[in-house]
Short mmCIF file of C-alpha atoms in Angstrom, two decimals:
data_model
loop_
_atom_site.label_atom_id
_atom_site.label_comp_id
_atom_site.label_asym_id
_atom_site.label_seq_id
_atom_site.Cartn_x
_atom_site.Cartn_y
_atom_site.Cartn_z
CA ILE A 1 0.00 0.00 0.00
CA ASN A 2 1.31 3.43 -0.91
CA ALA A 3 1.01 5.54 2.24
CA ASP A 4 2.50 8.81 0.99
CA ASN A 5 -0.76 10.67 1.68
CA ALA A 6 -1.35 9.07 5.08
CA THR A 7 -0.72 10.91 8.34
CA VAL A 8 0.71 8.68 11.07
CA ASP A 9 1.22 9.76 14.67
CA LEU A 10 2.85 7.42 17.21
CA PRO A 11 3.12 9.49 20.43
CA GLU A 12 4.42 6.50 22.42
CA LEU A 13 7.47 6.49 20.15
CA PHE A 14 7.71 10.28 19.69
CA TRP A 15 7.51 9.71 15.94
CA ASN A 16 5.13 10.95 13.27
CA LYS A 17 4.84 10.89 9.49
CA PRO A 18 3.30 13.98 7.93
CA ARG A 19 1.12 13.80 4.84
CA GLY A 20 3.26 13.78 1.70
CA ARG A 21 6.30 11.99 3.11
CA GLU A 22 7.09 8.83 1.19
CA ALA A 23 5.96 5.64 2.96
CA SER A 24 4.64 2.16 2.26
CA MET A 25 2.86 -0.53 4.29
CA SER A 26 2.24 -4.21 3.60
CA ALA A 27 0.86 -7.19 5.52
CA ILE A 28 -0.96 -10.49 5.16
CA ILE A 29 -4.20 -10.42 7.18
CA ASN A 30 -6.08 -13.62 8.04
CA PHE A 31 -9.76 -13.33 9.08
CA ASP A 32 -10.47 -17.09 9.17
CA ASN A 33 -10.65 -17.20 12.98
CA SER A 34 -13.79 -15.57 14.36
CA GLU A 35 -12.02 -14.59 17.61
CA VAL A 36 -8.72 -13.10 16.43
CA ILE A 37 -7.18 -11.47 13.37
CA GLU A 38 -3.77 -12.82 12.43
CA ILE A 39 -1.35 -10.32 10.85
CA THR A 40 1.85 -11.68 9.32
CA ASN A 41 4.57 -10.26 7.08
CA LEU A 42 3.84 -6.80 8.47
CA GLU A 43 6.20 -4.17 7.11
CA VAL A 44 6.16 -0.40 7.46
CA ASN A 45 8.76 1.62 5.60
CA SER A 46 9.27 5.38 5.57
CA ALA A 47 12.11 7.85 5.12
CA ASN A 48 13.36 7.45 8.70
CA PHE A 49 11.28 4.54 9.97
CA PHE A 50 11.28 0.79 9.39
CA ALA A 51 9.40 -1.97 11.21
CA ASN A 52 8.52 -5.55 10.42
CA GLY A 53 6.91 -8.35 12.38
CA VAL A 54 3.64 -10.10 13.24
CA ALA A 55 0.60 -9.39 15.43
CA THR A 56 -2.59 -10.95 16.77
CA VAL A 57 -5.61 -8.65 17.21
CA ASP A 58 -8.85 -9.32 19.09
CA PHE A 59 -11.60 -9.68 16.48
CA ASN A 60 -14.25 -7.98 18.64
CA ASP A 61 -12.61 -4.98 20.29
CA GLY A 62 -9.49 -4.47 18.13
CA ASN A 63 -7.05 -4.76 21.06
CA ILE A 64 -3.59 -6.05 20.18
CA LEU A 65 -3.18 -9.34 22.05
CA LEU A 66 0.31 -10.25 20.84
CA ALA A 67 2.89 -8.49 18.73
CA ARG A 68 6.49 -9.06 17.74
CA LEU A 69 8.62 -6.62 15.84
CA ASP A 70 11.84 -8.22 14.69
CA ASN A 71 13.08 -4.79 13.63
CA LEU A 72 12.01 -1.37 14.84
CA MET A 73 14.37 1.31 13.56
CA PHE A 74 13.84 5.07 13.64
CA ASP A 75 16.03 8.03 14.58
CA ASP A 76 18.57 6.69 17.13
CA ASN A 77 16.53 3.59 17.98
CA ASP A 78 17.31 0.06 16.80
CA LEU A 79 15.15 -2.44 18.69
CA LYS A 80 13.39 -5.76 18.84
CA VAL A 81 9.99 -5.57 20.54
CA THR A 82 7.70 -8.19 22.06
CA TYR A 83 4.27 -7.18 23.36
CA ARG A 84 1.63 -9.23 25.15
CA LEU A 85 -1.66 -8.30 26.79
CA VAL A 86 -1.44 -10.13 30.13
CA ASP A 87 -5.02 -9.24 31.15
CA ASN A 88 -7.43 -6.39 30.54
CA ASN A 89 -5.36 -4.09 32.74
CA THR A 90 -1.71 -5.09 32.29
CA ARG A 91 0.61 -5.11 29.29
CA LEU A 92 3.97 -6.88 29.12
CA LEU A 93 6.56 -5.17 26.92
CA LYS A 94 10.05 -6.53 26.27
CA LEU A 95 12.68 -4.40 24.54
CA SER A 96 16.02 -5.69 23.34
CA GLY A 97 18.50 -4.73 20.67
CA LYS A 98 21.23 -2.25 19.90
CA SER A 99 19.95 1.19 20.91
CA LEU A 100 17.13 3.01 22.73
CA ASP A 101 16.96 6.81 22.87
CA LEU A 102 15.65 7.75 26.33
CA ARG A 103 15.98 11.51 25.88
CA PRO A 104 12.37 12.28 24.87
CA TYR A 105 11.05 10.02 27.66
CA ILE A 106 13.26 11.71 30.27
CA LYS A 107 12.03 15.12 29.10
CA GLN A 108 8.41 13.95 29.22
CA LEU A 109 8.93 12.67 32.77
CA GLN A 110 10.43 16.01 33.83
CA ASP A 111 7.61 18.00 32.21
CA SER A 112 4.73 15.75 33.29
CA GLU A 113 2.22 16.77 35.91
CA GLY A 114 1.76 13.23 37.16
CA GLU A 115 -0.60 11.93 34.47
CA SER A 116 -1.49 8.30 35.03
CA LEU A 117 -0.22 5.63 32.64
CA PRO A 118 -1.77 2.22 32.04
CA SER A 119 -0.53 -0.75 34.04
CA PHE A 120 2.49 -2.32 32.37
CA ILE A 121 5.57 -4.46 32.95
CA LEU A 122 8.61 -3.34 30.98
CA GLU A 123 11.69 -5.53 30.62
CA ILE A 124 14.76 -4.22 28.81
CA ASP A 125 18.04 -5.71 27.61
CA ILE A 126 19.65 -3.00 25.47
CA ASP A 127 23.22 -2.60 24.27
CA ARG A 128 23.02 1.20 24.49
CA LEU A 129 20.63 3.54 26.33
CA ILE A 130 21.06 7.15 25.17
CA THR A 131 20.35 9.42 28.15
CA HIS A 132 21.86 12.76 27.09
CA THR A 133 24.01 14.24 24.33
CA ASP A 134 27.21 12.14 24.12
CA GLN A 135 26.10 10.18 27.20
CA GLN A 136 24.86 6.62 27.40
CA ILE A 137 24.46 3.53 29.57
CA THR A 138 25.69 0.36 27.89
CA GLN A 139 24.74 -3.27 28.56
CA ALA A 140 21.59 -1.96 30.22
CA ASN A 141 19.08 -4.39 31.63
CA GLY A 142 16.19 -3.92 33.98
CA LYS A 143 12.55 -4.31 34.85
CA PHE A 144 9.88 -1.68 35.54
CA VAL A 145 6.43 -2.35 37.00
CA ASN A 146 3.84 0.40 36.66
CA LYS A 147 0.39 0.44 38.25
CA LEU A 148 -2.41 2.95 37.67
CA GLU A 149 -1.18 4.81 40.79
CA GLY A 150 2.32 5.17 39.34
CA LEU A 151 5.66 3.38 39.07
CA GLU A 152 5.61 0.65 41.72
CA SER A 153 9.10 -0.80 41.32
CA ALA A 154 12.12 -0.47 39.06
CA LEU A 155 15.53 -2.04 38.61
CA LEU A 156 18.08 -0.73 36.13
CA ARG A 157 21.72 -1.68 35.93
CA GLY A 158 24.34 -0.91 33.31
CA THR A 159 27.73 0.60 32.53
CA LEU A 160 28.46 4.33 32.26
CA VAL A 161 30.69 5.99 29.65
CA SER A 162 33.60 5.88 32.11
CA GLY A 163 33.26 2.11 32.53
CA ALA A 164 31.80 2.39 36.05
CA GLU A 165 28.70 0.39 36.98
CA PHE A 166 25.36 2.08 37.60
CA LEU A 167 22.51 0.70 39.73
CA PHE A 168 19.02 2.18 40.20
CA ILE A 169 16.49 0.49 42.50
CA LEU A 170 12.94 1.53 43.37
CA LYS A 171 10.89 -0.81 45.56
CA PRO A 172 7.74 -0.69 47.71
CA GLU A 173 8.19 -0.26 51.44
CA GLY A 174 4.80 -0.37 53.15
CA SER A 175 2.75 2.61 52.01
CA LYS A 176 5.92 4.29 50.74
CA ARG A 177 8.62 3.53 48.18
CA LYS A 178 12.38 3.44 48.67
CA LEU A 179 14.80 4.73 46.03
CA SER A 180 18.50 3.83 45.92
CA VAL A 181 21.18 4.82 43.41
CA ARG A 182 24.74 3.47 43.49
CA SER A 183 27.78 4.07 41.29
CA GLU A 184 31.56 4.35 41.55
CA ASP A 185 31.49 7.40 39.24
CA ALA A 186 29.14 10.09 40.52
CA GLY A 187 30.35 12.56 37.89
CA SER A 188 29.35 10.24 35.04
CA VAL A 189 25.91 9.70 36.60
CA ALA A 190 25.39 13.46 36.83
CA ARG A 191 26.41 13.95 33.21
CA ALA A 192 24.38 10.98 31.96
CA PHE A 193 21.16 12.50 33.31
CA ASN A 194 22.05 16.15 32.60
CA ILE A 195 22.26 17.08 36.29
CA TYR A 196 25.80 18.50 36.49
CA ASP A 197 28.70 18.54 34.02
CA ASN A 198 31.68 19.56 36.13
CA ALA A 199 32.20 16.71 38.61
CA ILE A 200 34.82 14.02 38.00
CA GLY A 201 34.69 10.61 39.69
CA GLY A 202 33.38 9.97 43.16
CA TYR A 203 31.57 7.08 44.84
CA LEU A 204 27.83 7.84 44.85
CA LEU A 205 25.29 6.72 47.42
CA MET A 206 21.78 8.15 47.19
CA ASP A 207 18.89 6.94 49.33
CA ALA A 208 15.42 8.45 49.48
CA ILE A 209 11.90 7.65 50.64
CA LEU A 210 8.93 8.53 48.44
CA HIS A 211 6.13 9.42 50.85
CA ASP A 212 3.16 8.30 48.75
CA ASP A 213 0.93 8.34 51.84
CA GLU A 214 1.32 12.11 52.38
CA PRO A 215 -0.11 15.15 50.55
CA ASP A 216 1.99 16.22 47.55
CA ARG A 217 3.96 12.93 47.92
CA PRO A 218 7.30 14.47 49.01
CA VAL A 219 10.61 12.71 48.37
CA VAL A 220 12.99 12.92 51.33
CA GLY A 221 16.53 11.61 51.21
CA GLU A 222 20.26 12.22 51.18
CA VAL A 223 23.01 12.22 48.57
CA ARG A 224 26.55 11.26 49.57
CA VAL A 225 29.65 11.35 47.36
CA LYS A 226 33.20 10.40 48.35
CA ASP A 227 36.46 11.46 46.67
CA TYR A 228 35.53 13.56 43.65
CA ARG A 229 36.85 16.65 41.84
CA VAL A 230 35.18 19.75 40.42
CA ILE A 231 36.56 21.41 37.27
CA ASN A 232 35.58 24.42 35.15
CA ALA A 233 32.54 25.29 37.28
CA PRO A 234 31.65 28.88 36.26
CA THR A 235 29.41 29.68 39.23
CA LEU A 236 31.90 28.40 41.81
CA ALA A 237 34.74 30.15 39.96
CA HIS A 238 32.84 33.45 40.12
CA ILE A 239 32.25 33.07 43.86
CA LEU A 240 35.89 32.21 44.50
CA ALA A 241 37.04 35.21 42.46
CA ILE A 242 34.76 37.54 44.44
CA ALA A 243 36.08 36.11 47.71
CA SER A 244 39.67 36.62 46.45
CA PHE A 245 40.49 32.91 46.91
CA THR A 246 42.81 33.15 43.91
CA GLY A 247 44.88 30.02 44.58
CA ILE A 248 41.80 27.85 44.77
CA PHE A 249 40.35 29.60 41.72
CA GLU A 250 43.45 28.62 39.73
CA SER A 251 43.10 25.00 40.88
CA LEU A 252 39.55 24.96 39.55
CA GLN A 253 40.83 25.93 36.10
CA GLY A 254 43.52 23.22 36.16
CA ASP A 255 43.10 19.67 37.44
CA GLY A 256 40.16 20.75 39.55
CA ILE A 257 39.49 21.01 43.28
CA ALA A 258 39.52 17.70 45.14
CA PHE A 259 36.81 16.99 47.68
CA SER A 260 36.88 14.04 50.06
CA ASN A 261 33.17 14.02 50.81
CA PHE A 262 29.82 15.56 49.93
CA LYS A 263 26.58 15.28 51.88
CA MET A 264 23.23 16.83 50.98
CA PRO A 265 20.01 16.03 52.84
CA PHE A 266 17.09 17.06 50.61
CA GLU A 267 13.33 17.18 50.17
CA PHE A 268 11.64 17.31 46.78
CA LYS A 269 8.01 18.46 46.61
CA ASN A 270 5.94 20.28 43.98
CA LYS A 271 9.01 20.61 41.72
CA ASN A 272 10.92 22.38 44.50
CA LEU A 273 14.17 20.90 45.78
CA THR A 274 15.11 22.16 49.24
CA PHE A 275 18.31 21.29 51.11
CA ASN A 276 19.53 22.17 54.57
CA ASN A 277 23.15 22.15 55.75
CA ALA A 278 24.62 20.54 52.65
CA GLN A 279 28.37 20.13 53.12
CA THR A 280 31.42 19.29 51.06
CA SER A 281 35.08 19.52 52.00
CA GLY A 282 38.61 18.77 50.83
CA LEU A 283 42.15 19.74 51.78
CA SER A 284 41.91 23.16 50.16
CA ILE A 285 38.30 24.20 50.63
CA GLY A 286 35.09 23.46 52.47
CA VAL A 287 31.57 24.60 51.62
CA ASN A 288 28.29 24.42 53.47
CA ALA A 289 25.00 25.71 52.12
CA SER A 290 21.24 25.70 52.54
CA GLY A 291 18.61 26.75 50.04
CA SER A 292 16.14 25.69 47.37
CA VAL A 293 15.90 25.14 43.62
CA ASN A 294 12.67 25.63 41.67
CA LEU A 295 12.86 23.16 38.79
CA ASP A 296 10.00 24.92 36.97
CA THR A 297 11.68 28.32 36.82
CA ASP A 298 15.33 27.30 37.44
CA ASP A 299 15.48 29.88 40.24
CA VAL A 300 18.05 29.14 42.95
CA TYR A 301 18.01 30.61 46.46
CA MET A 302 21.06 29.66 48.50
CA ASP A 303 23.26 30.93 51.32
CA GLY A 304 26.27 29.39 53.00
CA THR A 305 29.94 29.64 53.81
CA ILE A 306 33.13 28.94 51.84
CA VAL A 307 36.15 28.02 53.96
CA PRO A 308 39.61 28.03 52.29
CA ALA A 309 42.44 25.86 53.64
CA TYR A 310 39.75 23.64 55.11
CA LEU A 311 42.22 21.23 56.73
CA VAL A 312 43.89 24.02 58.73
CA ASN A 313 40.56 25.49 59.76
CA SER A 314 39.29 22.06 60.80
CA LEU A 315 42.38 21.47 62.95
CA LEU A 316 41.76 24.78 64.69
CA GLY A 317 38.17 23.76 65.22
CA ASN A 318 39.26 20.56 66.96
CA ILE A 319 40.88 22.46 69.82
CA PRO A 320 38.55 21.92 72.82
CA VAL A 321 36.50 24.97 73.85
CA VAL A 322 38.85 27.40 72.06
CA GLY A 323 38.12 25.77 68.72
CA ASP A 324 34.39 26.34 69.08
CA ILE A 325 34.98 30.00 69.89
CA LEU A 326 37.38 30.52 66.97
CA VAL A 327 35.55 28.52 64.32
CA GLY A 328 31.95 28.85 65.36
CA GLY A 329 30.66 25.32 64.73
CA LYS A 330 30.83 22.33 62.43
CA GLY A 331 31.38 23.25 58.78
CA GLU A 332 32.56 26.77 59.65
CA GLY A 333 36.11 28.13 59.80
CA LEU A 334 38.30 30.87 61.21
CA PHE A 335 38.95 32.16 57.68
CA ALA A 336 35.81 32.07 55.59
CA ALA A 337 33.58 33.98 53.22
#
C-alpha cells in the first residue's frame, strides 16, 4: 500500500509521518478465525522509519493481544519488541537490541504533571541507552512495573561511559517507596542524566523515601559522594574570584578542586528541591550551604559559607572549647567567606 498521503502519529514512540512523506505498508491479514485477526509479514517503511513483524488482534474490540517486531528502527533507535496483553489491565513489553533513545522520555517525565499511565511491565536488555548528548548507559538491563497509581518498582543496571557500573532500585516499602542509586562514578551519573557537568569521579550513594501516603507525595533523602573533583565550574569560579580565593580559583581551572566528601540532605516536593546544611570539604576548601531550587523556573536561592584551607581550619576547630569560639561550629572556619 502506498502511504504517501497518510498521516501517522505514534506518540508512544515520539515519531510521526506527515502527509506527503514517502511511505509504504504491507501485511498479510487472516480473518479465518472468528475470535482473532492474524497479521503476518507486516512491514512499514518510511524515510526514517522501518518496522517488520507479526501481530494478533482481538476480532471484537481491536485490542492487540500479541505483537512481535523483529526490527524497529527510527532516529537513534534500533530495537526488537515483544508485546503481550497479560489481562485487561496489564501489558507486558520486552525491549532488546542495539539502541534506545531515552531523551524524549526523560524530558516527558520532567515535564509531566503526574498523568497516570496504564498498568504495564517493561523488561529491557539493550546494548546502548542514550540518556543525554554524548552520554549513554551500555549493557543496560532492567525491569519496571507500573500500576495505575504510578511506578511501583524499578531495577536498572548498566555501565556508564567511564566504565563504572550504575545501579538504580525503586521498591515498595509499606505505604511508601524506597529509592536507591549506586555508582563508583558520581560525575558520570550526573552527566548521563544532565544534572551537572563539572564533577569528576566519586563514589555515589543516594537513598530516598517517596512518601506516597502524604499530601503532595514528598521525596525525602540524602546524597553522599566520596572522593571527587570539580573542574571548570563557572558559578563556583565566580564566587571564588569575588572572595579573592585566587589560589583555589586557579586549581579549579587546572586539574580541579579535590573533595573528600559531599553530603546533601534534601526534600523534593511540587518541583521544589530544598536542602539544609549541605556540606562538602577537601584539603583546600570546604563549603556548606542551605537553600532551594525551583525546577520549573530554574530559580536558585542559597546561602552558605566557603572556607579556604579547610584542613587548617578544621584542625583549629578541633581544639577543645577554644576551637568552638574561633571557628563557630561544624562546617565553619576561622577564615571564611
